[in-house]
Coordinates of C-alpha atoms and ligand atoms in Angstrom, one line a residue:
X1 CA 147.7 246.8 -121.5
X2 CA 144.4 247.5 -119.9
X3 CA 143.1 247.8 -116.3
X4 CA 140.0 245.6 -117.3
X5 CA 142.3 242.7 -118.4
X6 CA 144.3 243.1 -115.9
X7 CA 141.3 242.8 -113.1
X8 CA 139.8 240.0 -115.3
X9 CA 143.0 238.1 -115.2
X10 CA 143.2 238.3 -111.6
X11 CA 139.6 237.4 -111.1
X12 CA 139.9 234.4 -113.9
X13 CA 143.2 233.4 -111.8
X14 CA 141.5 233.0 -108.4
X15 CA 138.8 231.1 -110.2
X16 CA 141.1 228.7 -111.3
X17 CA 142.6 228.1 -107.9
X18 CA 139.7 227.6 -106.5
X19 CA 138.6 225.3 -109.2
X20 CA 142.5 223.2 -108.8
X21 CA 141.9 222.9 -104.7
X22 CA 138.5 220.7 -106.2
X23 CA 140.6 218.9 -108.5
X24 CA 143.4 218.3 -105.8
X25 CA 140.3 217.0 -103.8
X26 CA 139.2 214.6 -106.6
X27 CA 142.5 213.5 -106.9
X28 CA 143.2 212.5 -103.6
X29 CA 139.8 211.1 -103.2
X30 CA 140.0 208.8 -106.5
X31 CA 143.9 207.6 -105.4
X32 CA 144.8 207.9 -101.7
X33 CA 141.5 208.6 -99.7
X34 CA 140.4 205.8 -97.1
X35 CA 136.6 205.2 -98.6
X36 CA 135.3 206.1 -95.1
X37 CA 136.2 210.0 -96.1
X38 CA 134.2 210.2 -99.1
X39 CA 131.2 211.7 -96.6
X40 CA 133.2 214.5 -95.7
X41 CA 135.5 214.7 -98.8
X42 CA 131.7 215.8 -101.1
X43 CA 131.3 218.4 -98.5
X44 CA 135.0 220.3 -99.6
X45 CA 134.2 219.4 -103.1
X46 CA 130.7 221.2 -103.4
X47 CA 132.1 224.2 -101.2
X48 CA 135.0 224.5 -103.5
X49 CA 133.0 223.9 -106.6
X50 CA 130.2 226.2 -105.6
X51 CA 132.5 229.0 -104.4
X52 CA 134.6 229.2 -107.9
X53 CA 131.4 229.0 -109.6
X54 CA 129.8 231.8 -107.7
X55 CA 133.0 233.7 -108.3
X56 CA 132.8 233.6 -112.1
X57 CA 129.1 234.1 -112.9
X58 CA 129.5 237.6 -110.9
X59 CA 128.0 240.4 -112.6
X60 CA 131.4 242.3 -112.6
X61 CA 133.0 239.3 -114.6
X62 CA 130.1 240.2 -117.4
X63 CA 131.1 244.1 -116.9
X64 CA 134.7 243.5 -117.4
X65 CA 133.8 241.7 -120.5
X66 CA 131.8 244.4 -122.0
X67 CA 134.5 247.0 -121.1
X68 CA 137.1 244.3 -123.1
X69 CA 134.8 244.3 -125.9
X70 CA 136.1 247.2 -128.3
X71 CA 140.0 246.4 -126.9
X72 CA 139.1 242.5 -128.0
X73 CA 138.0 243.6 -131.8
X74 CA 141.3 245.6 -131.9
X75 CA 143.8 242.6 -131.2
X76 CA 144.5 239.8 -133.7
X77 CA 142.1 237.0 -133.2
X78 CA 145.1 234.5 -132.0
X79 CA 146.5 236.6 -129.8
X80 CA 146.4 235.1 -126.1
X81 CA 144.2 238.5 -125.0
X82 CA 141.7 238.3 -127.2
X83 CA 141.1 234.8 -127.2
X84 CA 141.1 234.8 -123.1
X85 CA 138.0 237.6 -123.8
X86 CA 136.7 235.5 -126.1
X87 CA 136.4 231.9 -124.2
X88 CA 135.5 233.8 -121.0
X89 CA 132.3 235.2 -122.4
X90 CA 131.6 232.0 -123.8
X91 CA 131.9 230.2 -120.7
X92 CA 130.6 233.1 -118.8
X93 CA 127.2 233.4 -120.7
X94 CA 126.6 229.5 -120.4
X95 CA 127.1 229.6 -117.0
X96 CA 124.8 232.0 -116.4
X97 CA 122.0 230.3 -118.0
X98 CA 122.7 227.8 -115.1
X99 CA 120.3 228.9 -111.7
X100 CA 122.6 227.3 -108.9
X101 CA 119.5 225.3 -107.8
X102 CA 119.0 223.5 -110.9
X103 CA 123.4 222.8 -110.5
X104 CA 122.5 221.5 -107.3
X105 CA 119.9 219.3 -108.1
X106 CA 121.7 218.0 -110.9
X107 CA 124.7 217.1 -108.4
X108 CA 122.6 215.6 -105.5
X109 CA 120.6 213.2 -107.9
X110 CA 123.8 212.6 -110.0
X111 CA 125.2 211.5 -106.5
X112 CA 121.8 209.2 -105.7
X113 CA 121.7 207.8 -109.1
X114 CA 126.0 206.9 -108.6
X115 CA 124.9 204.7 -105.5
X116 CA 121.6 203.4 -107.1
X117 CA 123.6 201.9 -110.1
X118 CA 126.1 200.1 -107.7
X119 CA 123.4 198.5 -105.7
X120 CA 121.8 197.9 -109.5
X121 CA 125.4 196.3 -110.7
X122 CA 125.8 194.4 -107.3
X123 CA 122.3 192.8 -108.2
X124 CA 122.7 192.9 -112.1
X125 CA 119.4 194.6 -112.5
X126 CA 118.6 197.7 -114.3
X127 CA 115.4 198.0 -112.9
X128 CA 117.3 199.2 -109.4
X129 CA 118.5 201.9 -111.4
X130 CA 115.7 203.1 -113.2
X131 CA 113.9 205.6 -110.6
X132 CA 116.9 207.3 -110.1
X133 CA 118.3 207.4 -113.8
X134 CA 114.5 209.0 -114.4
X135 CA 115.3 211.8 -111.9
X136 CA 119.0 212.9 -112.9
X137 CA 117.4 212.1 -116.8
X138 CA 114.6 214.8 -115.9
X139 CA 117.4 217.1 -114.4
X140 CA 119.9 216.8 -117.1
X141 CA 116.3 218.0 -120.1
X142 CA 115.7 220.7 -118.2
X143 CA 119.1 221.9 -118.0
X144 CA 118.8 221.7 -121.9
X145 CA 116.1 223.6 -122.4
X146 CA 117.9 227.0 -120.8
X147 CA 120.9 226.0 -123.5
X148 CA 121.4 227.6 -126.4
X149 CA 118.7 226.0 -128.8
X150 CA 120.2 224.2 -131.3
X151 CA 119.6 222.4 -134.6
X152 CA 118.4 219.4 -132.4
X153 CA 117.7 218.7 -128.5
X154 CA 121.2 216.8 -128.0
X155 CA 123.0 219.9 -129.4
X156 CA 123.0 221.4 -125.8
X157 CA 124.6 218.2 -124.7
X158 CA 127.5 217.6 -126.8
X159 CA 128.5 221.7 -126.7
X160 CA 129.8 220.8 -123.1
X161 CA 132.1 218.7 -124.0
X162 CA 132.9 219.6 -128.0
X163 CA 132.0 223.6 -128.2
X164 CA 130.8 224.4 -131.7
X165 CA 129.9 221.1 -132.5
X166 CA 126.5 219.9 -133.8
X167 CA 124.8 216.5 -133.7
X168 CA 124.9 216.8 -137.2
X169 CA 128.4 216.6 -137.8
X170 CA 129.0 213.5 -135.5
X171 CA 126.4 211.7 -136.8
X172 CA 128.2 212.2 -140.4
X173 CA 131.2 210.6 -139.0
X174 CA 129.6 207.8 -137.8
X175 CA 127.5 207.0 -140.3
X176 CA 130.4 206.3 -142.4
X177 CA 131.8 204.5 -139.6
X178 CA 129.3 202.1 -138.5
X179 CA 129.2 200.1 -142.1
X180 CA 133.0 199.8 -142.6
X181 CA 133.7 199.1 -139.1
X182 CA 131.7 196.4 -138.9
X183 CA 132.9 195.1 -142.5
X184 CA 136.4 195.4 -140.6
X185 CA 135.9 193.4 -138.1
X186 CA 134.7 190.6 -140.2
X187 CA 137.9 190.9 -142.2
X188 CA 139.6 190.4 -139.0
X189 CA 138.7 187.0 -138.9
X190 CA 140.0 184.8 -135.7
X191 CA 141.2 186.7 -132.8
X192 CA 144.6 185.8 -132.5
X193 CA 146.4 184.9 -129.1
X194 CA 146.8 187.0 -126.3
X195 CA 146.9 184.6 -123.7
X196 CA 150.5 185.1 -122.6
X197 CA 149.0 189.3 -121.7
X198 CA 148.0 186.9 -118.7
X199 CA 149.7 185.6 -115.8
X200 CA 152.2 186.8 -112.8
X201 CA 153.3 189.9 -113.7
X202 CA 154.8 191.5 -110.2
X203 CA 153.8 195.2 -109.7
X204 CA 157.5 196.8 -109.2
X205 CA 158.4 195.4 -112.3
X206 CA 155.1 196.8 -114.4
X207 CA 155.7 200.3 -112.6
X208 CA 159.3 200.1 -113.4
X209 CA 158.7 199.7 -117.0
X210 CA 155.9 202.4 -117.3
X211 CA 158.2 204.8 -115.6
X212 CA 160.7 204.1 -117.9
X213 CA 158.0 204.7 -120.9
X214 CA 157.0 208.1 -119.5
X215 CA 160.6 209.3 -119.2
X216 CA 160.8 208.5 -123.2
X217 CA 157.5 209.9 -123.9
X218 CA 159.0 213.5 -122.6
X219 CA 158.2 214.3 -119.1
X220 CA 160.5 216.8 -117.2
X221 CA 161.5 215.1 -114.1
X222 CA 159.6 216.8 -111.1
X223 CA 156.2 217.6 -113.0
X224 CA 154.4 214.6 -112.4
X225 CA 153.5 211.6 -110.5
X226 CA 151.7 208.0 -111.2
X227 CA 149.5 206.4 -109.1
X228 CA 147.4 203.0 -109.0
X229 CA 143.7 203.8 -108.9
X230 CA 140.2 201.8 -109.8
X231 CA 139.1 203.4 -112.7
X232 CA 142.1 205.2 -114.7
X233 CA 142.1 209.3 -115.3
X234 CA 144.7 212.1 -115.4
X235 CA 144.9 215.6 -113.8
X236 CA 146.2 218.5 -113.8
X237 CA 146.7 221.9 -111.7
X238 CA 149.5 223.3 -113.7
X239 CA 151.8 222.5 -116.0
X240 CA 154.6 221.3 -113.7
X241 CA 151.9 219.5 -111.7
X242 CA 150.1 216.9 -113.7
X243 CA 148.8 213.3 -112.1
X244 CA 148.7 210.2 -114.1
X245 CA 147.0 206.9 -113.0
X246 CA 146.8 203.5 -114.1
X247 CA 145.1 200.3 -112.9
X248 CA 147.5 197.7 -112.2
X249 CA 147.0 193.8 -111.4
X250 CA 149.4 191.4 -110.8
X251 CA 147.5 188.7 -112.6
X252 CA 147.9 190.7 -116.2
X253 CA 149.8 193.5 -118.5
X254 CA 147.1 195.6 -119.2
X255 CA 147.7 198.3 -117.2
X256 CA 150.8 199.3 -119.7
X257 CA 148.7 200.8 -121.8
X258 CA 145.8 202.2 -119.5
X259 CA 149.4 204.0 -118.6
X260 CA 150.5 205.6 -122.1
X261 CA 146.6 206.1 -122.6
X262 CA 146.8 209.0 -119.4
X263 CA 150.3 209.5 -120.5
X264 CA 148.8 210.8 -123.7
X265 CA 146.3 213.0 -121.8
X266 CA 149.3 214.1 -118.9
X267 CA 151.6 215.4 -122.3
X268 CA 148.8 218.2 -123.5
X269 CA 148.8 219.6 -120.1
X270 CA 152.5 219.6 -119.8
X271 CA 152.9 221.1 -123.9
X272 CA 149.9 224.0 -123.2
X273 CA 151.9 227.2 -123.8
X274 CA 153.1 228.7 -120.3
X275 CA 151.7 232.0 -120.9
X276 CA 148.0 230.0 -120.7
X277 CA 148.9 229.4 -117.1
X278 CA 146.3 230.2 -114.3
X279 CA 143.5 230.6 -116.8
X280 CA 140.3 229.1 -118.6
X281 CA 142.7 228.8 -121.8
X282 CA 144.8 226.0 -119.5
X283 CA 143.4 222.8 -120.9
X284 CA 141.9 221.1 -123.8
X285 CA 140.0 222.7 -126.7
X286 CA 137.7 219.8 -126.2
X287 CA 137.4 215.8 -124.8
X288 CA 137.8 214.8 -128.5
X289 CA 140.5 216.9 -129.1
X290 CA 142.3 215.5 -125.9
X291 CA 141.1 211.9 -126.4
X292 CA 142.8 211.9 -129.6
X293 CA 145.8 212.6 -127.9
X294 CA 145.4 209.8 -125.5
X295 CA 145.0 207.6 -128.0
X296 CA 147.7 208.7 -130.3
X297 CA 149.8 207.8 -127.3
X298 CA 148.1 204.3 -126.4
X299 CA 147.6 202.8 -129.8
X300 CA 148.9 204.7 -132.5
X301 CA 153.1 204.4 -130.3
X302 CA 152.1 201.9 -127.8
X303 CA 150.2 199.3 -129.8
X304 CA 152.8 200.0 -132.9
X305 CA 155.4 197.5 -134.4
X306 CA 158.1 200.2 -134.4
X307 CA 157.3 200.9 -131.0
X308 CA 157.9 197.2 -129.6
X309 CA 160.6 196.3 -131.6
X310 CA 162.4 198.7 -129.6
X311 CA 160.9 197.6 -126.3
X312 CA 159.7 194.1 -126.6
X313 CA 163.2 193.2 -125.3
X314 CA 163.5 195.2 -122.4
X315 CA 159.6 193.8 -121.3
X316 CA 161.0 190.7 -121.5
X317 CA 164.4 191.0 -119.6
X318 CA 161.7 191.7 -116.8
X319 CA 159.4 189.6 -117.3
X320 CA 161.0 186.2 -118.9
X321 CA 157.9 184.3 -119.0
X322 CA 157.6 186.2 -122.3
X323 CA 160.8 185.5 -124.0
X324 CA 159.6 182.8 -125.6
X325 CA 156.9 184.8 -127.4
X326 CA 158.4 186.7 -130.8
X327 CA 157.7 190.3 -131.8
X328 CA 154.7 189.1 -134.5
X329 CA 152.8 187.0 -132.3
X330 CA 153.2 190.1 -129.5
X331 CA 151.8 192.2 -131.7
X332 CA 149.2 190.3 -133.1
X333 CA 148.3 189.6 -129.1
X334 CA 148.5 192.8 -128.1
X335 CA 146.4 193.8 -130.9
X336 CA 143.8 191.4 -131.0
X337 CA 140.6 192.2 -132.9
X338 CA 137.3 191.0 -131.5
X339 CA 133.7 192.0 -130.7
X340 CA 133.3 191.4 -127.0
X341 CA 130.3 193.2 -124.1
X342 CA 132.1 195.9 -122.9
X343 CA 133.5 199.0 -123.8
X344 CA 136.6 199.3 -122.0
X345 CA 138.5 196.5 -122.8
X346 CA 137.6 196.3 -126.1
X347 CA 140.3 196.7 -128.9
X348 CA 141.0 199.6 -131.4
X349 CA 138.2 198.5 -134.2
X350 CA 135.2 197.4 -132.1
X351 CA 135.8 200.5 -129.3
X352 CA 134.0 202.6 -131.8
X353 CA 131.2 200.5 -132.6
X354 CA 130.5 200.6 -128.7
X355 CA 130.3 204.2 -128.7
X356 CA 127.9 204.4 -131.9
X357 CA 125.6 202.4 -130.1
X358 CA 125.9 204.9 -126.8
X359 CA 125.4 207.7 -129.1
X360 CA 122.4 206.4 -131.0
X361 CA 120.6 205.6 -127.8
X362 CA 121.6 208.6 -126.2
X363 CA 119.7 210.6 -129.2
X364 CA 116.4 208.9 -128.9
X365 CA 116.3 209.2 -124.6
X366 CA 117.0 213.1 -125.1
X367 CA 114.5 213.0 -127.5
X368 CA 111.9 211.0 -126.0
X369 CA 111.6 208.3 -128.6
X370 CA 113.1 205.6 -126.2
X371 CA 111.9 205.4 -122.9
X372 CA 113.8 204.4 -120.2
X373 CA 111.5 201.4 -118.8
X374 CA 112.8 200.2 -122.6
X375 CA 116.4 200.9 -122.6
X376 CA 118.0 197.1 -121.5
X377 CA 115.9 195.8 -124.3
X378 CA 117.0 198.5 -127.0
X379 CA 121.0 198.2 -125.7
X380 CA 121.0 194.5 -126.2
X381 CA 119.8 194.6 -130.0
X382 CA 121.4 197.2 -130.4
X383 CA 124.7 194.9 -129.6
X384 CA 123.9 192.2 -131.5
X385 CA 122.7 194.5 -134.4
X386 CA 126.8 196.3 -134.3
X387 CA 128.6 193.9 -132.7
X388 CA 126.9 190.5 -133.2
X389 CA 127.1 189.5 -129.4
X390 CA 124.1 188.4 -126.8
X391 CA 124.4 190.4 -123.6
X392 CA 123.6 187.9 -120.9
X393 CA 122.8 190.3 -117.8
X394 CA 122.6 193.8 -117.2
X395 CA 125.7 194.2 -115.7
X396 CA 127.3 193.5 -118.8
X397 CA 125.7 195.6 -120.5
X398 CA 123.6 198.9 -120.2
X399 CA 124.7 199.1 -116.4
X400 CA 128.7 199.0 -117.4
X401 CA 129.4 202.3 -117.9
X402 CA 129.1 205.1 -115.0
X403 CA 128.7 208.2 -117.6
X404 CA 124.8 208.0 -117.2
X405 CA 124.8 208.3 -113.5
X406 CA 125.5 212.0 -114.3
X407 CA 123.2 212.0 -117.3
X408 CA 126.4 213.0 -119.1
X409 CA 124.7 212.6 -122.9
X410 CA 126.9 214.0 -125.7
X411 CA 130.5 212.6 -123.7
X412 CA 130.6 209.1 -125.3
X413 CA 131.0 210.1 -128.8
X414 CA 133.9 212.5 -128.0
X415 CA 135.6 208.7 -127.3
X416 CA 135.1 207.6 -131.3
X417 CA 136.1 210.9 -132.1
X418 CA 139.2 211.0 -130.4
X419 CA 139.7 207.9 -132.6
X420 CA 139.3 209.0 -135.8
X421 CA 141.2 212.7 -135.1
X422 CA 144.0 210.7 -133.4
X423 CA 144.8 209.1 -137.3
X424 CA 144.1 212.1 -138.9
X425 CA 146.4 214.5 -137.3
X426 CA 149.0 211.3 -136.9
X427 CA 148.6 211.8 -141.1
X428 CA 149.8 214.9 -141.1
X429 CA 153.3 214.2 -138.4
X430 CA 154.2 211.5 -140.6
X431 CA 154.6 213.7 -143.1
X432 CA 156.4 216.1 -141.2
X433 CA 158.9 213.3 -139.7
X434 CA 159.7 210.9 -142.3
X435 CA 161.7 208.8 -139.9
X436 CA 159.0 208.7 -137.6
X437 CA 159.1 204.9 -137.4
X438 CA 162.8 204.6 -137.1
X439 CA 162.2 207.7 -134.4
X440 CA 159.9 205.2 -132.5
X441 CA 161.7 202.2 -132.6
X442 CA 164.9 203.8 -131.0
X443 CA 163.0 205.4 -128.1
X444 CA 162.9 209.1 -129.1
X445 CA 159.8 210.6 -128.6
X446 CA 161.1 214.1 -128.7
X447 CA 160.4 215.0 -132.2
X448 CA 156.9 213.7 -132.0
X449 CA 156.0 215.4 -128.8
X450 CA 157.0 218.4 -130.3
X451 CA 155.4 218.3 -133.6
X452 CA 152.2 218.0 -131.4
X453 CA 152.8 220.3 -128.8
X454 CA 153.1 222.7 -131.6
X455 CA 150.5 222.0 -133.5
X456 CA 147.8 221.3 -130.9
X457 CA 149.0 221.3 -127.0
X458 CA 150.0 224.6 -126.7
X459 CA 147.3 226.4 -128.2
X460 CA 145.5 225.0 -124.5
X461 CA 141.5 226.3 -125.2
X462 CA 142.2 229.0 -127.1
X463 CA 140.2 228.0 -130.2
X464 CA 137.1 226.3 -131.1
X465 CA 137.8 222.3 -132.1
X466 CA 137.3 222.9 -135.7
X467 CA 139.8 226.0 -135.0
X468 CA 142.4 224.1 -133.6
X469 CA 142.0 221.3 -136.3
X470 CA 142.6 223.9 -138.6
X471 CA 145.9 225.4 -137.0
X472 CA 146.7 222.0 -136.0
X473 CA 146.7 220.2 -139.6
X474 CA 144.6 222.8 -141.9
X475 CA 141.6 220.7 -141.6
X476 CA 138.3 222.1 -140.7
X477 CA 136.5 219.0 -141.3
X478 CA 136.7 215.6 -138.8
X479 CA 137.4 213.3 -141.6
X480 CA 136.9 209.3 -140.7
X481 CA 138.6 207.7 -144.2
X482 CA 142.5 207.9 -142.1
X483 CA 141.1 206.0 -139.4
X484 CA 139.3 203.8 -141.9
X485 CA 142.5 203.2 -143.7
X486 CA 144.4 203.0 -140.3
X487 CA 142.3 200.0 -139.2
X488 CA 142.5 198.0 -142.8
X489 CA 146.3 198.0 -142.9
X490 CA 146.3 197.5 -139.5
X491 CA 143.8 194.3 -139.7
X492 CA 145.4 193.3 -142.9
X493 CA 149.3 193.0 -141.4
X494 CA 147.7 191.4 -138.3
X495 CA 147.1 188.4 -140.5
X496 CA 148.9 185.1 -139.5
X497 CA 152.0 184.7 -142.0
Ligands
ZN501 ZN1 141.1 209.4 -122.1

């Protein structure tokens, strides 16, 4: 088509290997590493890392792009070309406004600040943290100022992970949110039983089961793998290569759905159109977008009546301990409403609540209303204020999440968004597949991977978001009133007959 595109391709595709030998790194290092190599393991991350960044901030990448410039107003606005032009400058111009010392200081004092919160966890005391939180917190505000400016100072923070998005926007959301979700969980009422999620549950037999759930869920045999890790995450460095972890314990079930929860995130990478491959379109439009997916996959099948009436059975053939327990009270269990201290185990009506309270404080340490010397004191009102729980120690509460080690502001609220998106774009395959729940039930997954590998996967980063949304479902709005409605009816048939 063109020599430009055709260099810029290459140069964009060498990038991308570079930036998959990291991510192979990472993987190994989060699933198979002995801890003794992490030493040496940072050293091949940062070279990688730094070599595929030097490679795409070149000067020739920005030539190429202002050669492609009259060819890109030419093509049609979807068309693969154009929108590979298109994302490239975008990416291109912001990492430019990036000098590689200021990278670097933000990933040495990221590092420090990672091992200053696990000394501050081991002794349950924030004030361990502080220092270092202040130094990667200083990093991360000056990194904002050389952003784009934006309608307000957390702007610059959230565009990394939602592009297009303002503060604005998600704040709208949530604001409608925080009211009815607490209202919700008051409607909940007691927690009901889950007691029997507890007990020996031999490995084999969970890992059996899961692999037997992913199979359903669509994966082509030979294109993936599942591993145990600490902390659960999926990768990917194609779209026959994608890595799925879970967590699993022998003492309890949980891991089940930390599983379809990846599984969600490992079936965007493998439904990205093919054509995407080796390039910055391979991916997610954004870590709402592809939350939403997770979710749809954890909670919206894997916490759904249809979903276990079709597979309670086969749990319990291997695992008998449960046969005495009957599909309602499983799914009241397994969907068990109440307001507990931390985010990750919390259940499908409180997990939001958690983030609104991340995002809120988040706002006023970027814009210097909260200071950091106060920030224990302001998280634990702020708990009892959402959630109506007393945070006994730091560990349990500000200290329990790793995203500020990074200073990562602006990647919490893409969780709660995922949330609400998951419902709304669920609204729209329901209508599209009227037996959906029949569909479900019986183990076929087909027609629902499908639906949203063609509405969403495929299109990889191609689009904005609010552009995917729109080619997705014809919304260009995040709208919160599915979720809303979700959660009710959910809450509503989780009541005791
Ligand atoms: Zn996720």
């Amino acid at each position: 088509m063109s020599a430009a595109l055709d260099d810029l391709k290459q140069r964009l595709a060498e990038v991308y290997d570079l930036e998959k030998a990291a991510a192979i790194a990472g993987w190994d290092q989060r699933t198979m590493m002995p801890p003794q190599g992490a030493a040496a393991r940072s050293e091949v991350s940062a070279t990688l890392s730094g070599i595929a960044h030097e490679r795409f901030v070149a000067d020739d990448v920005g030539r190429l792009l202002d050669e492609l410039a009259p060819l890109e107003a030419e093509l049609d606005f979807d068309s693969d070309e154009a929108s590979l032009i298109r994302v490239t400058r975008r990416d291109w111009e912001k990492a430019r406004r990036v000098p590689p010392e200021l990278a670097a200081d933000w990933a040495r004092e990221g590092g420090r600040a990672h091992v200053a919160w696990l000394e501050a966890r081991e002794a349950n005391d924030f004030s361990v943290f502080r220092p270092a939180l202040q130094r990667v917190h200083d990093v991360a505000l000056r990194w904002a100022e050389l952003m784009e400016p934006g309608d307000s100072p957390y702007d610059a923070f959230l565009d990394e992970y939602e592009p297009g998005m303002k503060t604005a926007e998600v704040k709208a959301v949530f604001d409608v949110l925080r009211p009815e979700l607490t209202a919700i969980v008051r409607e909940a009422g007691e927690p009901a039983d889950d007691s029997f999620l507890e007990g020996d549950f031999p490995l084999e037999r969970q890992q059996e089961f899961l692999e037997g759930v992913l199979r359903a869920f669509g994966f082509e045999d030979g294109t993936y793998r599942l591993d145990p890790t600490v902390h659960p995450f999926a990768t990917t460095f194609s779209r026959s290569d994608i890595r799925m972890t879970t967590r699993y314990k022998p003492t309890n079930l949980r891991a089940l759905w930390a599983g379809m929860h990846e599984a969600g995130h490992g079936l965007t990478y493998q439904g990205t159109g093919p054509e995407l491959a080796r390039s910055p379109l391979y991916g997610n439009a954004s870590l709402g977008l592809g939350e939403s997916q997770s979710r749809t996959w954890e909670n919206l099948v894997g916490r759904s009546l249809p979903f276990w009436r079709g597979r309670l059975p086969e749990l319990q053939r291997l695992f008998p301990q449960l046969e005495s327990i009957d599909l309602d009270a499983w799914y009241r269990g397994i969907n068990r409403v109440a307001p507990g201290l931390i985010r990750v185990d919390s259940d499908e009506v409180t997990y939001s609540l958690h983030i609104i309270l991340r995002f809120e404080l988040e706002q006023e340490l970027v814009a210097g209303s909260l200071s950091l010397d106060d920030l224990p004191e302001a998280w634990n009102a702020k708990m009892k204020e959402l959630l109506g729980v007393d945070v006994p120690d730091d560990a349990r509460g500000v200290l329990q999440d790793v995203h500020w080690t990074r200073a990562a502001y602006g990647y919490f609220p893409t969780y709660a968004l995922g949330n609400v998106l998951s419902v709304q774009i669920w609204r729209a395959v329901e209508e599209e597949l009227p037996d959906l729940d029949a569909q479900l039930e019986a183990g076929e997954f087909e027609p629902l991977y499908r639906s949203l590998r063609d509405r969403i996967y495929r299109h990889g980063r191609k689009f904005t978001p609010r552009e995917t949304l729109e080619r997705a479902i014809g919304a260009t709005e995040i709208d919160p009133q599915p979720y809303l409605a979700y959660l009710r009816s959910k809450v509503a048939g989780l009541q005791p007959a």
